[in-house]
Short mmCIF file of C-alpha atoms in Angstrom, two decimals:
data_model
loop_
_atom_site.label_atom_id
_atom_site.label_comp_id
_atom_site.label_asym_id
_atom_site.label_seq_id
_atom_site.Cartn_x
_atom_site.Cartn_y
_atom_site.Cartn_z
CA MET B 103 -2.63 0.52 -3.56
CA HIS B 104 0.19 -0.30 -1.18
CA PHE B 105 2.18 2.81 -0.34
CA ARG B 106 2.52 2.09 3.44
CA LEU B 107 0.96 4.04 3.32
CA ILE B 108 -7.00 2.46 11.17
CA VAL B 109 -9.29 1.55 13.07
CA VAL B 110 -7.71 -1.68 14.22
CA SER B 111 -9.57 -2.59 17.36
CA VAL B 112 -8.81 -6.29 17.10
CA LEU B 113 -11.74 -8.25 18.50
CA VAL B 114 -10.54 -11.32 20.31
CA VAL B 115 -13.63 -13.25 19.29
CA ALA B 116 -13.45 -12.25 15.61
CA PRO B 117 -12.67 -14.82 12.93
CA VAL B 118 -8.95 -14.62 12.14
CA VAL B 119 -6.80 -15.70 9.22
CA LEU B 120 -3.14 -15.72 10.24
CA ALA B 121 -0.51 -16.05 7.53
CA SER B 122 3.04 -16.88 8.57
CA GLY B 123 4.11 -16.70 4.96
CA PRO B 124 2.84 -16.14 1.42
CA ALA B 125 0.37 -18.45 -0.25
CA GLY B 126 1.27 -20.85 -3.03
CA ALA B 127 2.15 -19.60 -6.49
CA ASP B 128 -1.08 -20.88 -7.98
CA ALA B 129 -3.00 -18.47 -5.75
CA VAL B 130 -1.30 -15.35 -7.09
CA GLY B 131 -2.77 -13.32 -9.91
CA ASP B 132 -5.34 -15.92 -11.01
CA ASP B 133 -8.55 -15.01 -9.20
CA VAL B 134 -7.76 -11.37 -8.33
CA VAL B 135 -7.17 -8.91 -11.17
CA PHE B 136 -6.30 -5.28 -10.50
CA ARG B 137 -7.33 -2.44 -12.81
CA PRO B 138 -4.49 -0.21 -14.00
CA HIS B 139 -5.30 3.35 -13.03
CA ARG B 140 -4.03 6.74 -11.94
CA ALA B 141 -5.44 8.24 -8.76
CA VAL B 142 -4.88 11.60 -7.09
CA TYR B 143 -5.58 12.17 -3.40
CA ASP B 144 -5.61 15.63 -1.80
CA LEU B 145 -4.31 15.51 1.76
CA LYS B 146 -5.20 17.61 4.76
CA LEU B 147 -4.69 17.39 8.50
CA ASP B 148 -7.43 15.31 10.11
CA ARG B 149 -6.20 15.34 13.70
CA SER B 150 -3.22 16.48 15.75
CA SER B 151 -2.35 15.97 19.38
CA PRO B 152 -2.87 19.03 21.62
CA GLY B 153 0.48 20.67 22.25
CA GLY B 154 2.16 18.51 19.62
CA ALA B 155 4.89 19.62 17.25
CA VAL B 156 2.67 19.50 14.15
CA ALA B 157 0.41 22.50 13.55
CA ASN B 158 -0.76 21.77 10.02
CA VAL B 159 -0.13 19.39 7.12
CA SER B 160 -1.32 19.57 3.53
CA GLY B 161 -0.28 17.74 0.41
CA ARG B 162 -1.08 15.40 -2.43
CA VAL B 163 -0.55 11.78 -3.41
CA VAL B 164 -0.38 10.75 -7.06
CA TYR B 165 -0.52 6.98 -7.46
CA GLU B 166 -0.28 4.93 -10.65
CA LEU B 167 -0.77 1.21 -11.19
CA LEU B 168 0.35 -0.31 -14.50
CA GLY B 169 0.74 -3.79 -15.95
CA SER B 170 -1.48 -6.84 -16.06
CA ALA B 171 -2.26 -10.07 -14.23
CA CYS B 172 -0.05 -12.09 -16.60
CA GLU B 173 3.12 -9.98 -16.55
CA GLY B 174 2.92 -8.39 -13.13
CA TYR B 175 2.23 -4.88 -11.89
CA ALA B 176 4.24 -1.68 -11.59
CA GLN B 177 3.45 0.95 -8.96
CA ASN B 178 4.54 4.59 -9.16
CA MET B 179 3.82 7.12 -6.47
CA ARG B 180 4.64 10.68 -5.55
CA PHE B 181 3.74 11.75 -2.03
CA VAL B 182 4.28 15.47 -1.32
CA THR B 183 3.45 17.12 1.99
CA GLU B 184 4.06 20.54 3.51
CA THR B 185 4.24 20.42 7.28
CA SER B 186 4.05 23.46 9.57
CA SER B 187 5.36 23.10 13.09
CA SER B 188 3.89 24.67 16.19
CA GLU B 189 6.94 26.95 16.21
CA GLY B 190 6.11 28.39 12.80
CA GLU B 191 8.64 26.45 10.73
CA SER B 192 7.65 24.63 7.56
CA GLU B 193 9.12 21.72 5.60
CA VAL B 194 8.23 20.22 2.23
CA SER B 195 8.74 16.46 1.98
CA ASP B 196 8.65 14.77 -1.43
CA LEU B 197 8.66 10.96 -1.55
CA ARG B 198 8.92 9.32 -4.99
CA THR B 199 8.67 5.55 -5.31
CA ALA B 200 8.58 3.06 -8.16
CA SER B 201 8.34 -0.71 -7.99
CA TRP B 202 7.59 -3.71 -10.15
CA GLU B 203 6.40 -7.12 -8.99
CA ASP B 204 6.07 -10.17 -11.22
CA ALA B 205 2.80 -12.08 -11.52
CA LYS B 206 3.98 -14.94 -9.30
CA ALA B 207 5.28 -12.58 -6.60
CA THR B 208 8.77 -14.06 -6.75
CA ARG B 209 10.59 -10.92 -7.89
CA LEU B 210 10.42 -7.31 -6.77
CA ARG B 211 12.28 -4.25 -8.03
CA PHE B 212 12.07 -1.08 -5.95
CA ASN B 213 13.37 2.46 -6.12
CA SER B 214 12.58 5.34 -3.79
CA SER B 215 13.87 8.88 -3.29
CA THR B 216 13.02 11.30 -0.51
CA TYR B 217 13.54 15.04 -0.88
CA SER B 218 13.40 17.51 2.00
CA ASN B 219 12.91 21.11 0.89
CA GLU B 220 13.97 20.05 -2.63
CA ARG B 221 17.20 18.42 -1.42
CA LEU B 222 17.72 14.68 -1.78
CA SER B 223 17.90 13.23 1.71
CA GLU B 224 17.47 9.49 1.15
CA GLN B 225 17.56 7.07 -1.78
CA THR B 226 17.02 3.32 -1.98
CA GLN B 227 17.25 1.02 -4.97
CA GLY B 228 17.37 -2.75 -5.15
CA THR B 229 15.81 -6.08 -6.00
CA ALA B 230 14.29 -8.89 -3.97
CA ALA B 231 13.69 -12.50 -4.95
CA LYS B 232 12.18 -15.58 -3.34
CA GLN B 233 11.24 -19.14 -4.15
CA ARG B 234 7.54 -19.55 -3.41
CA ALA B 235 7.86 -23.33 -3.08
CA THR B 236 10.09 -22.92 -0.02
CA ALA B 237 10.07 -20.95 3.20
CA ASN B 238 13.67 -19.78 2.92
CA GLY B 239 12.91 -16.08 3.06
CA ILE B 240 13.91 -13.37 0.60
CA ASP B 241 17.23 -12.62 -1.11
CA VAL B 242 17.81 -8.86 -1.31
CA GLY B 243 20.37 -7.01 -3.40
CA LEU B 244 20.80 -3.26 -2.87
CA SER B 245 22.58 -0.83 -5.16
CA LYS B 246 21.62 2.27 -3.13
CA PRO B 247 22.30 3.70 -0.59
CA ALA B 248 25.24 1.27 -0.84
CA LYS B 249 25.87 -2.04 -2.53
CA LYS B 250 24.80 -4.79 -0.19
CA SER B 251 23.36 -8.31 -0.36
CA PHE B 252 21.57 -10.05 2.47
CA LYS B 253 18.77 -12.48 3.23
CA VAL B 254 15.48 -11.74 4.94
CA ALA B 255 14.95 -14.93 6.89
CA THR B 256 11.25 -14.36 7.56
CA PRO B 257 8.82 -15.39 4.80
CA ALA B 258 6.99 -12.23 3.79
CA TYR B 259 4.56 -10.91 1.21
CA PHE B 260 5.49 -8.43 -1.51
CA PRO B 261 3.16 -5.37 -1.82
CA ILE B 262 0.86 -6.45 -4.67
CA GLU B 263 0.82 -10.00 -3.33
CA HIS B 264 -0.25 -8.66 0.06
CA SER B 265 -3.01 -6.52 -1.47
CA MET B 266 -4.38 -9.51 -3.37
CA ALA B 267 -4.30 -11.60 -0.20
CA VAL B 268 -6.37 -8.94 1.56
CA VAL B 269 -8.97 -9.11 -1.24
CA ARG B 270 -9.15 -12.90 -0.92
CA ALA B 271 -9.57 -12.63 2.85
CA ALA B 272 -12.33 -10.05 2.38
CA ARG B 273 -14.15 -12.25 -0.14
CA ALA B 274 -13.95 -15.10 2.36
CA LYS B 275 -15.58 -12.81 4.98
CA LYS B 276 -12.50 -12.85 7.20
CA THR B 277 -12.19 -9.89 9.55
CA ILE B 278 -8.48 -10.05 10.34
CA PHE B 279 -5.51 -10.81 8.10
CA ALA B 280 -2.03 -10.84 9.65
CA ALA B 281 1.15 -11.22 7.63
CA ASP B 282 4.70 -9.93 7.31
CA LEU B 283 5.37 -7.48 4.48
CA TYR B 284 8.54 -6.58 2.58
CA ASP B 285 8.37 -3.60 0.21
CA GLY B 286 11.94 -2.30 0.09
CA SER B 287 11.35 0.58 2.48
CA GLU B 288 13.68 1.87 5.21
CA ASN B 289 16.82 1.50 3.05
CA GLY B 290 15.58 -1.87 1.86
CA GLU B 291 16.19 -3.56 5.20
CA LYS B 292 12.80 -3.30 6.89
CA VAL B 293 10.19 -6.02 7.28
CA TYR B 294 6.83 -5.00 8.71
CA ALA B 295 4.44 -7.15 10.67
CA THR B 296 0.98 -6.06 9.53
CA THR B 297 -2.50 -6.60 10.88
CA THR B 298 -5.35 -5.81 8.51
CA ALA B 299 -8.87 -5.32 9.84
CA ILE B 300 -11.56 -5.88 7.21
CA GLY B 301 -15.11 -4.58 7.52
CA ARG B 302 -18.29 -5.78 5.87
CA GLN B 303 -18.65 -5.59 2.10
CA SER B 304 -20.17 -2.25 1.25
CA THR B 305 -23.39 -1.47 -0.57
CA PRO B 306 -23.48 0.89 -3.60
CA GLU B 307 -24.59 3.70 -1.27
CA ALA B 308 -21.15 3.70 0.32
CA THR B 309 -19.63 5.01 -2.91
CA ARG B 310 -22.40 7.45 -3.80
CA HIS B 311 -20.22 10.42 -2.79
CA LEU B 312 -17.81 9.49 -5.61
CA ALA B 313 -20.48 9.81 -8.32
CA ARG B 314 -19.44 13.41 -9.04
CA LEU B 315 -15.92 12.19 -9.80
CA LYS B 316 -15.11 11.22 -13.37
CA ASN B 317 -15.13 7.38 -13.48
CA GLY B 318 -16.32 7.40 -9.87
CA ASP B 319 -19.72 5.98 -10.78
CA MET B 320 -17.95 2.85 -12.06
CA LEU B 321 -16.94 2.01 -8.51
CA SER B 322 -20.55 1.55 -7.38
CA SER B 323 -20.65 -1.81 -9.18
CA VAL B 324 -17.34 -3.04 -7.72
CA ALA B 325 -17.22 -4.92 -4.41
CA SER B 326 -15.40 -2.96 -1.71
CA TRP B 327 -14.57 -3.17 1.98
CA PRO B 328 -13.42 -0.72 4.65
CA VAL B 329 -9.87 -1.82 5.41
CA SER B 330 -7.43 -0.78 8.14
CA ILE B 331 -3.78 -1.81 8.21
CA SER B 332 -1.51 -1.45 11.24
CA TYR B 333 2.26 -1.69 10.81
CA PHE B 334 4.53 -3.08 13.53
CA THR B 335 8.10 -4.24 13.88
CA PRO B 336 8.15 -8.06 13.47
CA VAL B 337 9.22 -8.64 17.07
CA ALA B 338 6.30 -6.66 18.40
CA LYS B 339 3.17 -8.61 17.54
CA ARG B 340 1.49 -8.44 20.93
CA ALA B 341 -2.10 -7.26 20.87
CA ASP B 342 -1.32 -4.36 23.24
CA THR B 343 1.58 -3.01 21.16
CA VAL B 344 1.14 0.44 19.62
CA PRO B 345 1.67 0.30 15.83
CA LEU B 346 4.34 2.36 14.10
CA TYR B 347 1.53 3.87 12.05
CA GLU B 348 -1.89 2.96 10.70
CA MET B 349 -3.58 3.37 7.35
CA SER B 350 -7.25 2.99 6.51
CA PHE B 351 -9.18 3.23 3.25
CA ARG B 352 -12.01 1.75 1.21
CA PHE B 353 -10.50 -1.07 -0.83
CA TYR B 354 -12.15 -2.15 -4.07
CA GLU B 355 -11.49 -5.65 -5.34
CA ASN B 356 -10.00 -4.19 -8.55
CA GLY B 357 -7.21 -2.52 -6.56
CA ILE B 358 -8.59 1.04 -6.45
CA THR B 359 -8.84 2.81 -3.09
CA SER B 360 -10.73 5.81 -1.72
CA ASP B 361 -11.40 7.47 1.65
CA LEU B 362 -7.76 7.41 2.68
CA ARG B 363 -6.58 8.09 6.25
CA ILE B 364 -3.01 7.83 7.55
CA ASP B 365 -2.46 7.92 11.31
CA HIS B 366 1.04 8.61 12.61
CA GLY B 367 -0.03 8.75 16.25
CA GLU B 368 0.79 12.38 16.94
CA PHE B 369 -1.21 13.44 13.90
CA ALA B 370 -3.41 11.93 11.19
CA LEU B 371 -3.95 12.84 7.55
CA LYS B 372 -7.10 12.48 5.49
CA GLY B 373 -6.89 11.90 1.74
CA GLU B 374 -9.78 12.64 -0.62
CA LEU B 375 -9.83 10.93 -4.01
CA THR B 376 -10.07 13.87 -6.43
CA GLU B 377 -9.06 12.30 -9.74
CA LEU B 378 -9.39 8.79 -11.14
CA ILE B 379 -8.18 7.81 -14.61
CA LEU B 380 -8.73 4.25 -15.77
CA LEU B 381 -5.88 2.82 -17.83
CA ASP B 382 -5.81 -0.15 -20.16
CA PRO B 383 -3.95 -3.25 -18.95
CA ASN B 384 -0.95 -4.35 -20.95
CA PRO B 385 -1.99 -7.09 -23.38
CA CYS B 386 -1.13 -10.61 -22.34
CA PRO B 387 0.76 -12.73 -24.88
CA THR B 388 -1.28 -15.23 -26.81
CA ASN B 389 -0.13 -18.79 -27.38
CA LYS B 390 0.53 -19.48 -31.02
CA LYS B 391 0.57 -22.99 -32.37
#
């Protein structure tokens, strides 16, 4: 899952893998295969700053991953929250996103709509393309909110590509993975600098609490790691910089996540995995002689 959705206390002495740009095309989609699935997370307020503007938050995330390793993956998400302010006012925010990324991570289609109290407040739609053999950045074409074409000069990962890179770093027992990320957010013009902290591979006991969940027992046989991702503006990569927000979760090597936490600074949300449906991957074409 990558909906930008941590405990990033970066240890100076920890082993670090720093990525200024994406890996080569032959490293994408070959050794990491994600399982198509549908997951539901119930959200509740985990922490809020004393005297802050947020009194309570509740909501739900519905996330769906489709596709296959040969044709690429599609991600669909609906993220609905109801926020109550300390002054007694409430607001319902409804974020709907859809994206598709090809198997070689050279093309990305993205579409997102944000509703505030059932009124459309923001919409983004566009495409992004890059040549993996070069470091010439990303060509972006937007159709919404307005037609616009521009180039992202910084080499950056696409969402699925970034998630797979985190799995590879975890398998290699790396503790830190740093890379720029482009996912079409913020009107399609935002690039995030991310720092991912990766914990030790978990034992089956770490997923025992999911046994009551349908298909949850399957996760006990899948390698997983506690992962925390901090998001920064690209110009602010200093170790003492406060992230824009942080997200932590247990990340399974098949792309499924649990134990979600999203920290916005003033408040943090906790997401419990309450439904997991395993879907069949799209069949890959066979070569016919």
